[in-house]
mmCIF file of C-alpha atoms in Angstrom:
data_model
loop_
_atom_site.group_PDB
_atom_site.id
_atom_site.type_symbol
_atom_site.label_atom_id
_atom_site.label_comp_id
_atom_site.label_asym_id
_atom_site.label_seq_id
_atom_site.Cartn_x
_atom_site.Cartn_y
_atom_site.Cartn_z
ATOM 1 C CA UNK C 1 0.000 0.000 0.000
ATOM 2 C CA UNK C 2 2.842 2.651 0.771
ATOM 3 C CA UNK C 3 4.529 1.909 -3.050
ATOM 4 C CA UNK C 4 1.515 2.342 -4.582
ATOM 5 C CA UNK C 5 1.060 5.532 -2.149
ATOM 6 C CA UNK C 6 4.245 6.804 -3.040
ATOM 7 C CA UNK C 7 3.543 5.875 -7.181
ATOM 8 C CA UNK C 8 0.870 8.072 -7.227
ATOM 9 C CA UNK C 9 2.488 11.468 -5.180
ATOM 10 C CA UNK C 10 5.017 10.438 -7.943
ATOM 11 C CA UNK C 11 2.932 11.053 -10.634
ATOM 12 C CA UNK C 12 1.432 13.906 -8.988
ATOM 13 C CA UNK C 13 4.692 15.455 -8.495
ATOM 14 C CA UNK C 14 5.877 14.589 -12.545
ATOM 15 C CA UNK C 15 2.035 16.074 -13.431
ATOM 16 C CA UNK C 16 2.765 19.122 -11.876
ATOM 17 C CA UNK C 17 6.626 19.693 -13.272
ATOM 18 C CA UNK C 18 5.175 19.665 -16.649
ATOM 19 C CA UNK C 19 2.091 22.273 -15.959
ATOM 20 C CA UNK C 20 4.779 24.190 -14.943
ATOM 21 C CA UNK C 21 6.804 24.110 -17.935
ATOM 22 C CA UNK C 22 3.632 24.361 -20.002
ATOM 23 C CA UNK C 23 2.503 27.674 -18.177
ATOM 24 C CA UNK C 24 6.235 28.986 -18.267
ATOM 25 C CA UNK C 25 6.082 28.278 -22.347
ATOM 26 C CA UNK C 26 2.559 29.916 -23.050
ATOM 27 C CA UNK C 27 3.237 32.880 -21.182
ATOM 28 C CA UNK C 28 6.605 33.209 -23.490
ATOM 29 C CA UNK C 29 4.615 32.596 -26.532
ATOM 30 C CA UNK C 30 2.291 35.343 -25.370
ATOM 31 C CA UNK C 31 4.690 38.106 -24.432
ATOM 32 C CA UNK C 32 7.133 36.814 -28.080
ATOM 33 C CA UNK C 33 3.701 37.394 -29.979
ATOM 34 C CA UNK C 34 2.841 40.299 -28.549
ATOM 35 C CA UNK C 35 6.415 41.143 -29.563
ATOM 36 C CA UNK C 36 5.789 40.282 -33.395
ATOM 37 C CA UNK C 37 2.594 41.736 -34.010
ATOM 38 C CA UNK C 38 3.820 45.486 -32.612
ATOM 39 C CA UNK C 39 6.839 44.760 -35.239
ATOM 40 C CA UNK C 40 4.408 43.527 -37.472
ATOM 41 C CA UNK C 41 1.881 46.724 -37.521
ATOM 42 C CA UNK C 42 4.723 48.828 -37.399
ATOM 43 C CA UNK C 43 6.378 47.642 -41.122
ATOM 44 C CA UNK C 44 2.442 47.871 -41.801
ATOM 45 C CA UNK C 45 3.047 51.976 -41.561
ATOM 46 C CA UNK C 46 4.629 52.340 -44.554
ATOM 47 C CA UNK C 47 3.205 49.689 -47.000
ATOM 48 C CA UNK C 48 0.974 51.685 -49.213
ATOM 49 C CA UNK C 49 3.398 54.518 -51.076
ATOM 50 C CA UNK C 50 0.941 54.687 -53.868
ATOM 51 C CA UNK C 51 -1.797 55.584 -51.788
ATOM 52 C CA UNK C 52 -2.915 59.842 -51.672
ATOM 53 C CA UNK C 53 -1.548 61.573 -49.078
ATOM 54 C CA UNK C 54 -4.178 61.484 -46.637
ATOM 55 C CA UNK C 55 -5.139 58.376 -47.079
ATOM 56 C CA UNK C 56 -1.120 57.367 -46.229
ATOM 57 C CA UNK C 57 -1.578 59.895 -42.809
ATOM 58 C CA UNK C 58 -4.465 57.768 -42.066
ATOM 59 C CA UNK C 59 -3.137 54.333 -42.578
ATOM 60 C CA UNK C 60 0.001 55.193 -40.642
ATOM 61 C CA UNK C 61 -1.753 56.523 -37.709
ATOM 62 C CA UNK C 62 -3.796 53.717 -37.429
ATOM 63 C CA UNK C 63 -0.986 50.868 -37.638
ATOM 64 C CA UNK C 64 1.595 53.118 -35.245
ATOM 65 C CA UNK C 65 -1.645 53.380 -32.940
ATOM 66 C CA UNK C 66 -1.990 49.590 -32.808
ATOM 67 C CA UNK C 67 2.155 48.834 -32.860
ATOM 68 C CA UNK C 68 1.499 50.908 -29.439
ATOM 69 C CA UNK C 69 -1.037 49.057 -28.112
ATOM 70 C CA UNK C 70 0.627 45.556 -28.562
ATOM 71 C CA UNK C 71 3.957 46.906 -27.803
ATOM 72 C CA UNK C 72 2.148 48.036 -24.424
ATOM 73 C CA UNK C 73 0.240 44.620 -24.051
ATOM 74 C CA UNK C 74 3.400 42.835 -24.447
ATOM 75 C CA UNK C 75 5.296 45.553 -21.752
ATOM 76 C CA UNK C 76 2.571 45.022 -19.076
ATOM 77 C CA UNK C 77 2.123 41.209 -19.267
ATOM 78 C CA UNK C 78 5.679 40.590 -19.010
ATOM 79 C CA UNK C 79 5.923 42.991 -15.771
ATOM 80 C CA UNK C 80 2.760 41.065 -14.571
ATOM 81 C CA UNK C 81 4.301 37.758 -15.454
ATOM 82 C CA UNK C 82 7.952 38.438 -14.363
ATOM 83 C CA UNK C 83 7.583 37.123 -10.340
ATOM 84 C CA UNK C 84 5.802 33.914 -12.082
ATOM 85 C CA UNK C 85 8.212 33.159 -14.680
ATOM 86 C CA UNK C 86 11.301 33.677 -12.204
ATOM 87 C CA UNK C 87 9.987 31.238 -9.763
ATOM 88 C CA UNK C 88 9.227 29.018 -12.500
ATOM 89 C CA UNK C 89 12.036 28.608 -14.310
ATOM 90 C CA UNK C 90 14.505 28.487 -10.890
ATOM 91 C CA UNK C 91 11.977 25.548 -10.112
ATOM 92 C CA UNK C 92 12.904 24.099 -13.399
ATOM 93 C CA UNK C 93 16.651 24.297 -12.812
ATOM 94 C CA UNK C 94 16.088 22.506 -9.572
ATOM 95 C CA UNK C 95 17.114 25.537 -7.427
ATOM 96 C CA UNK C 96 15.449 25.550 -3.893
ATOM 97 C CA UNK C 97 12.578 27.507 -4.090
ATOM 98 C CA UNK C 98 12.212 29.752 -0.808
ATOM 99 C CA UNK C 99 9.098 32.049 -1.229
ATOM 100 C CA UNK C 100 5.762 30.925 -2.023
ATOM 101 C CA UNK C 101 4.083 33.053 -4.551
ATOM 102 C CA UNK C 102 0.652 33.752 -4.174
ATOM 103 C CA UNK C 103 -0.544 34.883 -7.637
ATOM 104 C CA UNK C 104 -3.897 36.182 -8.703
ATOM 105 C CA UNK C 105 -5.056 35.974 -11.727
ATOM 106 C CA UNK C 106 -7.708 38.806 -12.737
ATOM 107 C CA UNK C 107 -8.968 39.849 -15.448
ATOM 108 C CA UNK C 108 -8.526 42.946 -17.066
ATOM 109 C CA UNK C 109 -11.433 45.199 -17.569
ATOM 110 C CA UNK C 110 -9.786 47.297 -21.063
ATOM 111 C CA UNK C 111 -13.231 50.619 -21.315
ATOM 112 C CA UNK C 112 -13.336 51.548 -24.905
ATOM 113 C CA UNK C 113 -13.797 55.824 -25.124
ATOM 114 C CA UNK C 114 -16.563 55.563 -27.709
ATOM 115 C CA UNK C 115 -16.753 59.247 -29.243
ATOM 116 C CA UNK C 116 -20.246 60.068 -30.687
ATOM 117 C CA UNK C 117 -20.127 61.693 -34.072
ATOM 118 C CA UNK C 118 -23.192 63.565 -33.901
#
């Protein structure tokens, strides 16, 4: 009774190494996206030289405005992320792990100014 005790807080144990390096990967993938699509609308300012002149004002506004906004999504879920990510990977490397984290997850309420054209 104690092996098969010990078997399964073994597989616990293995179960919960790799949600660790799971969470540790998609919150990379999230912050390196994040990182590629500000890049991404940025070379998007530029791309229409044939375009009129206002037309060109307007396209670049709106792709710099959205670089911004996923270059500032990217910024404040890596700050967010950063105490998580530590602990995560020193866990990983087998370092002792001193503090317990507690860690909240919440979600963000993002208000929209809606402007009223009439």
């Amino acid at each position: 009774a104690l092996r098969i005790e010990w078997c399964k807080a073994r597989a616990r144990m293995l179960w919960w190494e790799e949600e660790i390096q799971l969470l540790d990967e998609e919150m990379r993938r999230v912050i390196s996206f994040a990182d590629w699509k500000a890049r991404w609308w940025s070379e998007r300012a530029e791309l229409r030289p044939d375009a009129s002149p206002e037309l060109q004002e307007g396209l670049k506004a709106f792709a710099l405005e959205h670089a911004i906004s996923e270059g500032c999504k990217k910024a404040r879920v890596a700050e967010k992320w950063a105490p998580l990510r530590r602990l995560a990977q020193e866990y990983q490397r087998n370092l002792p792990v001193e503090i317990i984290l507690e860690y909240q997850l919440q979600e963000e309420v993002v208000e929209e100014e809606v402007v009223d054209d009439e």
